[in-house]
Amino acid sequence: AQSVSQHNHHVILSEAASLELGCNYSYGGTVNLFWYVQYPGQHLQLLLKYFSGDPLVKGIKGFEAEFIKSKFSFNLRKPSVQWSDTAEYFCAVVGSAGNKLTFGGGTRVLVKP
Amino acid sequence: EAQVTQNPRYLITVTGKKLTVTCSQNMNHEYMSWYRQDPGLGLRQIYYSMNVEVTDKGDVPEGYKVSRKEKRNFPLILESPSPNQTSLYFCASRTFGGSGSSYNEQFFGPGTRLTVL
């Protein structure tokens, strides 16, 4: 069965700091990978996704993620965060059969102004 | 506007009182699913449906029922709610099959916050 782990449950940082959120998955085959963001009181929105090709994926709002197949990782990065990036971030994976999206436990990010 | 809608958005109820949370999507998606979100556990899938009259259990189906009589609707039914079902619930939909970069991207509803006393 596929699974996803996110290393940090809570991250607190100041504006302009760099952000990196870890995500590791376990699955034996080809995967599609996603990062979703949930702003306070809102539903999940897709930040970025990886299907194939260039392992460095750029998403919305200045976020990017790098797929490292050998490490089963898909870490999310942003060079300089803003207060508006305060949210909960979820990594998710779906296997090549495409039936089930499995989420990590989420990382709450608080950006102090 | 393409969207997934859920009703109600907030619900407080008592143990044992049957309730239904509705979900509707206007994107003609085949695949729909229900998740519950609990702190530290992320989103866990309750049930999913690959098309009309085709439903199956997810990771945490106990205490829930679903039906898929029409393509656009996928209600979640709690026949006898209990306090451990207090949670934030999300409905989601996506295309199933086909190709391209939209494959597998799920669109989420706004969530239903349920409290069972």
mmCIF file of C-alpha atoms in Angstrom:
data_model
loop_
_atom_site.group_PDB
_atom_site.id
_atom_site.type_symbol
_atom_site.label_atom_id
_atom_site.label_comp_id
_atom_site.label_asym_id
_atom_site.label_seq_id
_atom_site.Cartn_x
_atom_site.Cartn_y
_atom_site.Cartn_z
ATOM 1 C CA ALA A 1 0.000 0.000 0.000
ATOM 2 C CA GLN A 2 1.185 3.483 -0.745
ATOM 3 C CA SER A 3 1.921 5.909 2.069
ATOM 4 C CA VAL A 4 3.171 9.456 2.460
ATOM 5 C CA SER A 5 5.056 11.008 5.357
ATOM 6 C CA GLN A 6 5.678 14.661 6.006
ATOM 7 C CA HIS A 7 8.513 15.253 8.407
ATOM 8 C CA ASN A 8 7.451 18.474 10.057
ATOM 9 C CA HIS A 9 4.072 18.979 11.638
ATOM 10 C CA HIS A 10 4.603 22.649 12.405
ATOM 11 C CA VAL A 11 6.957 25.226 10.948
ATOM 12 C CA ILE A 12 7.271 28.808 12.132
ATOM 13 C CA LEU A 13 9.345 31.305 10.219
ATOM 14 C CA SER A 14 9.608 35.008 9.480
ATOM 15 C CA GLU A 15 8.749 36.779 6.274
ATOM 16 C CA ALA A 16 11.465 36.577 3.616
ATOM 17 C CA ALA A 17 12.846 33.359 5.081
ATOM 18 C CA SER A 18 13.216 30.341 2.843
ATOM 19 C CA LEU A 19 10.873 27.401 3.241
ATOM 20 C CA GLU A 20 11.446 23.728 2.598
ATOM 21 C CA LEU A 21 8.913 21.062 3.512
ATOM 22 C CA GLY A 22 9.868 17.424 3.352
ATOM 23 C CA CYS A 23 7.755 14.694 1.797
ATOM 24 C CA ASN A 24 8.623 11.039 1.381
ATOM 25 C CA TYR A 25 6.431 8.376 -0.103
ATOM 26 C CA SER A 26 6.450 4.641 -0.371
ATOM 27 C CA TYR A 27 5.146 2.995 -3.499
ATOM 28 C CA GLY A 28 6.677 0.380 -5.719
ATOM 29 C CA GLY A 29 5.739 1.729 -9.119
ATOM 30 C CA THR A 30 5.349 4.906 -11.118
ATOM 31 C CA VAL A 31 3.766 7.719 -9.158
ATOM 32 C CA ASN A 32 2.136 11.060 -9.683
ATOM 33 C CA LEU A 33 2.906 13.561 -6.930
ATOM 34 C CA PHE A 34 1.077 16.619 -5.698
ATOM 35 C CA TRP A 35 1.317 19.411 -3.198
ATOM 36 C CA TYR A 36 -1.911 20.949 -1.987
ATOM 37 C CA VAL A 37 -2.334 24.037 0.183
ATOM 38 C CA GLN A 38 -5.155 24.816 2.566
ATOM 39 C CA TYR A 39 -5.422 28.432 3.673
ATOM 40 C CA PRO A 40 -7.205 29.066 6.981
ATOM 41 C CA GLY A 41 -10.890 28.277 6.613
ATOM 42 C CA GLN A 42 -10.610 27.301 2.978
ATOM 43 C CA HIS A 43 -10.616 24.112 0.936
ATOM 44 C CA LEU A 44 -7.593 22.439 -0.581
ATOM 45 C CA GLN A 45 -6.046 23.974 -3.650
ATOM 46 C CA LEU A 46 -3.463 22.450 -5.927
ATOM 47 C CA LEU A 47 -0.030 24.103 -5.672
ATOM 48 C CA LEU A 48 1.836 21.943 -8.122
ATOM 49 C CA LYS A 49 2.041 18.447 -9.512
ATOM 50 C CA TYR A 50 4.569 16.065 -11.007
ATOM 51 C CA PHE A 51 3.660 13.501 -13.626
ATOM 52 C CA SER A 52 6.813 12.959 -15.673
ATOM 53 C CA GLY A 53 9.727 14.787 -17.294
ATOM 54 C CA ASP A 54 11.699 17.520 -15.543
ATOM 55 C CA PRO A 55 11.885 16.551 -11.863
ATOM 56 C CA LEU A 56 11.918 20.212 -10.828
ATOM 57 C CA VAL A 57 8.344 21.385 -10.940
ATOM 58 C CA LYS A 58 7.223 24.981 -10.621
ATOM 59 C CA GLY A 59 3.825 25.793 -9.239
ATOM 60 C CA ILE A 60 1.758 28.786 -8.334
ATOM 61 C CA LYS A 61 2.753 31.577 -5.940
ATOM 62 C CA GLY A 62 6.493 30.994 -6.334
ATOM 63 C CA PHE A 63 6.510 27.431 -5.034
ATOM 64 C CA GLU A 64 8.541 24.647 -6.556
ATOM 65 C CA ALA A 65 9.180 21.004 -5.755
ATOM 66 C CA GLU A 66 11.834 18.527 -6.711
ATOM 67 C CA PHE A 67 11.160 14.873 -7.353
ATOM 68 C CA ILE A 68 14.122 12.706 -6.371
ATOM 69 C CA LYS A 69 13.214 9.188 -7.378
ATOM 70 C CA SER A 70 16.156 7.523 -5.640
ATOM 71 C CA LYS A 71 15.104 9.075 -2.338
ATOM 72 C CA PHE A 72 11.338 8.667 -2.858
ATOM 73 C CA SER A 73 11.051 12.339 -2.041
ATOM 74 C CA PHE A 74 9.116 15.322 -3.315
ATOM 75 C CA ASN A 75 10.141 18.297 -1.202
ATOM 76 C CA LEU A 76 8.426 21.653 -1.512
ATOM 77 C CA ARG A 77 10.403 24.888 -1.529
ATOM 78 C CA LYS A 78 9.904 28.613 -1.651
ATOM 79 C CA PRO A 79 12.874 30.978 -1.561
ATOM 80 C CA SER A 80 11.159 33.833 0.263
ATOM 81 C CA VAL A 81 7.878 33.395 2.114
ATOM 82 C CA GLN A 82 5.225 35.979 2.778
ATOM 83 C CA TRP A 83 2.739 36.299 5.606
ATOM 84 C CA SER A 84 0.049 35.159 3.136
ATOM 85 C CA ASP A 85 1.785 31.768 2.860
ATOM 86 C CA THR A 86 0.486 30.882 6.310
ATOM 87 C CA ALA A 87 -1.428 27.684 5.623
ATOM 88 C CA GLU A 88 -1.369 23.934 5.935
ATOM 89 C CA TYR A 89 0.472 22.065 3.211
ATOM 90 C CA PHE A 90 -0.253 18.505 2.131
ATOM 91 C CA CYS A 91 1.830 16.200 0.018
ATOM 92 C CA ALA A 92 -0.090 13.505 -1.865
ATOM 93 C CA VAL A 93 0.697 10.594 -4.132
ATOM 94 C CA VAL A 94 -1.268 8.437 -6.525
ATOM 95 C CA GLY A 95 0.066 5.298 -8.125
ATOM 96 C CA SER A 96 0.087 4.718 -11.848
ATOM 97 C CA ALA A 97 -3.234 2.863 -11.642
ATOM 98 C CA GLY A 98 -4.670 6.183 -10.580
ATOM 99 C CA ASN A 99 -7.320 4.949 -8.212
ATOM 100 C CA LYS A 100 -6.444 6.480 -4.903
ATOM 101 C CA LEU A 101 -4.842 9.707 -3.780
ATOM 102 C CA THR A 102 -2.997 9.222 -0.486
ATOM 103 C CA PHE A 103 -2.197 12.266 1.633
ATOM 104 C CA GLY A 104 0.513 12.936 4.133
ATOM 105 C CA GLY A 105 -0.369 14.222 7.588
ATOM 106 C CA GLY A 106 0.140 17.850 6.633
ATOM 107 C CA THR A 107 2.509 20.603 7.769
ATOM 108 C CA ARG A 108 1.173 23.755 9.355
ATOM 109 C CA VAL A 109 3.242 26.759 8.341
ATOM 110 C CA LEU A 110 3.028 30.015 10.231
ATOM 111 C CA VAL A 111 4.788 33.003 8.727
ATOM 112 C CA LYS A 112 5.316 35.834 11.176
ATOM 113 C CA PRO A 113 5.087 39.333 9.728
ATOM 114 C CA GLU B 1 -17.862 28.176 -12.791
ATOM 115 C CA ALA B 2 -16.429 24.687 -12.334
ATOM 116 C CA GLN B 3 -16.851 23.681 -8.721
ATOM 117 C CA VAL B 4 -17.631 21.111 -6.077
ATOM 118 C CA THR B 5 -20.289 22.176 -3.604
ATOM 119 C CA GLN B 6 -21.122 20.706 -0.221
ATOM 120 C CA ASN B 7 -24.009 21.273 2.154
ATOM 121 C CA PRO B 8 -24.214 22.039 4.946
ATOM 122 C CA ARG B 9 -20.944 23.798 5.655
ATOM 123 C CA TYR B 10 -21.370 23.490 9.399
ATOM 124 C CA LEU B 11 -23.433 21.010 11.371
ATOM 125 C CA ILE B 12 -23.805 20.266 15.058
ATOM 126 C CA THR B 13 -25.820 17.192 15.887
ATOM 127 C CA VAL B 14 -26.295 14.601 18.599
ATOM 128 C CA THR B 15 -25.281 10.981 18.798
ATOM 129 C CA GLY B 16 -27.525 8.664 16.826
ATOM 130 C CA LYS B 17 -29.375 11.230 14.754
ATOM 131 C CA LYS B 18 -29.075 10.303 11.086
ATOM 132 C CA LEU B 19 -27.628 12.957 8.810
ATOM 133 C CA THR B 20 -26.674 13.429 5.179
ATOM 134 C CA VAL B 21 -24.003 15.702 3.752
ATOM 135 C CA THR B 22 -24.588 16.472 0.106
ATOM 136 C CA CYS B 23 -21.918 16.852 -2.552
ATOM 137 C CA SER B 24 -22.399 17.992 -6.106
ATOM 138 C CA GLN B 25 -19.987 18.714 -8.959
ATOM 139 C CA ASN B 26 -20.650 20.398 -12.304
ATOM 140 C CA MET B 27 -17.573 19.168 -14.189
ATOM 141 C CA ASN B 28 -18.997 15.857 -15.417
ATOM 142 C CA HIS B 29 -16.322 13.998 -13.458
ATOM 143 C CA GLU B 30 -16.600 10.250 -13.202
ATOM 144 C CA TYR B 31 -14.658 9.870 -9.975
ATOM 145 C CA MET B 32 -15.857 11.277 -6.667
ATOM 146 C CA SER B 33 -14.680 10.670 -3.146
ATOM 147 C CA TRP B 34 -15.138 11.661 0.464
ATOM 148 C CA TYR B 35 -12.348 12.439 2.900
ATOM 149 C CA ARG B 36 -12.210 13.313 6.544
ATOM 150 C CA GLN B 37 -9.499 15.603 7.856
ATOM 151 C CA ASP B 38 -8.234 15.260 11.393
ATOM 152 C CA PRO B 39 -5.264 17.065 12.986
ATOM 153 C CA GLY B 40 -1.984 15.285 12.328
ATOM 154 C CA LEU B 41 -3.631 12.616 10.192
ATOM 155 C CA GLY B 42 -4.078 14.569 6.988
ATOM 156 C CA LEU B 43 -6.951 13.552 4.761
ATOM 157 C CA ARG B 44 -8.163 9.995 4.866
ATOM 158 C CA GLN B 45 -10.456 8.584 2.245
ATOM 159 C CA ILE B 46 -13.826 7.332 3.448
ATOM 160 C CA TYR B 47 -15.493 6.137 0.241
ATOM 161 C CA TYR B 48 -15.036 6.684 -3.442
ATOM 162 C CA SER B 49 -17.043 6.159 -6.585
ATOM 163 C CA MET B 50 -15.697 5.560 -10.071
ATOM 164 C CA ASN B 51 -19.033 6.155 -11.749
ATOM 165 C CA VAL B 52 -22.781 5.962 -11.290
ATOM 166 C CA GLU B 53 -23.790 2.992 -9.138
ATOM 167 C CA VAL B 54 -20.124 2.078 -8.546
ATOM 168 C CA THR B 55 -18.862 2.782 -5.033
ATOM 169 C CA ASP B 56 -16.143 1.287 -2.860
ATOM 170 C CA LYS B 57 -14.632 1.655 0.569
ATOM 171 C CA GLY B 58 -11.654 3.834 1.259
ATOM 172 C CA ASP B 59 -9.404 3.691 4.299
ATOM 173 C CA VAL B 60 -11.928 4.624 6.999
ATOM 174 C CA PRO B 61 -15.432 3.575 5.863
ATOM 175 C CA GLU B 62 -16.847 2.406 9.210
ATOM 176 C CA GLY B 63 -19.953 4.304 10.213
ATOM 177 C CA TYR B 64 -20.528 5.861 6.793
ATOM 178 C CA LYS B 65 -22.587 5.101 3.713
ATOM 179 C CA VAL B 66 -22.644 6.651 0.266
ATOM 180 C CA SER B 67 -24.693 6.426 -2.876
ATOM 181 C CA ARG B 68 -24.130 7.451 -6.482
ATOM 182 C CA LYS B 69 -27.425 7.521 -8.309
ATOM 183 C CA GLU B 70 -26.466 10.426 -10.543
ATOM 184 C CA LYS B 71 -23.097 11.387 -11.920
ATOM 185 C CA ARG B 72 -23.039 14.814 -10.339
ATOM 186 C CA ASN B 73 -24.096 13.885 -6.784
ATOM 187 C CA PHE B 74 -22.364 11.834 -4.132
ATOM 188 C CA PRO B 75 -24.001 12.184 -0.704
ATOM 189 C CA LEU B 76 -22.350 10.996 2.500
ATOM 190 C CA ILE B 77 -24.699 9.391 5.005
ATOM 191 C CA LEU B 78 -24.105 8.878 8.704
ATOM 192 C CA GLU B 79 -26.849 6.523 9.854
ATOM 193 C CA SER B 80 -25.999 6.800 13.556
ATOM 194 C CA PRO B 81 -23.335 9.440 14.136
ATOM 195 C CA SER B 82 -20.964 9.118 17.064
ATOM 196 C CA PRO B 83 -18.590 11.653 18.654
ATOM 197 C CA ASN B 84 -15.557 10.061 16.962
ATOM 198 C CA GLN B 85 -17.032 11.186 13.655
ATOM 199 C CA THR B 86 -16.568 14.806 14.650
ATOM 200 C CA SER B 87 -14.304 16.032 11.875
ATOM 201 C CA LEU B 88 -13.901 18.185 8.796
ATOM 202 C CA TYR B 89 -15.229 16.459 5.694
ATOM 203 C CA PHE B 90 -14.256 17.124 2.099
ATOM 204 C CA CYS B 91 -15.814 15.901 -1.081
ATOM 205 C CA ALA B 92 -13.649 15.760 -4.193
ATOM 206 C CA SER B 93 -14.029 14.893 -7.845
ATOM 207 C CA ARG B 94 -11.799 14.294 -10.850
ATOM 208 C CA THR B 95 -11.775 12.769 -14.267
ATOM 209 C CA PHE B 96 -11.006 9.092 -14.440
ATOM 210 C CA GLY B 97 -9.057 7.713 -17.334
ATOM 211 C CA GLY B 98 -7.977 9.746 -20.329
ATOM 212 C CA SER B 99 -4.588 11.390 -20.542
ATOM 213 C CA GLY B 100 -2.827 14.670 -20.156
ATOM 214 C CA SER B 101 -1.762 16.762 -17.236
ATOM 215 C CA SER B 102 -5.260 17.041 -15.840
ATOM 216 C CA TYR B 103 -5.399 13.342 -15.179
ATOM 217 C CA ASN B 104 -5.784 12.600 -11.489
ATOM 218 C CA GLU B 105 -6.004 16.210 -10.319
ATOM 219 C CA GLN B 106 -8.745 16.342 -7.729
ATOM 220 C CA PHE B 107 -10.994 19.314 -7.138
ATOM 221 C CA PHE B 108 -12.165 19.764 -3.597
ATOM 222 C CA GLY B 109 -15.326 21.136 -2.113
ATOM 223 C CA PRO B 110 -15.279 23.813 0.622
ATOM 224 C CA GLY B 111 -15.618 21.331 3.477
ATOM 225 C CA THR B 112 -18.245 20.474 6.063
ATOM 226 C CA ARG B 113 -17.362 20.840 9.692
ATOM 227 C CA LEU B 114 -19.349 18.276 11.664
ATOM 228 C CA THR B 115 -19.628 18.138 15.432
ATOM 229 C CA VAL B 116 -21.352 15.161 17.058
ATOM 230 C CA LEU B 117 -22.239 15.697 20.715
#
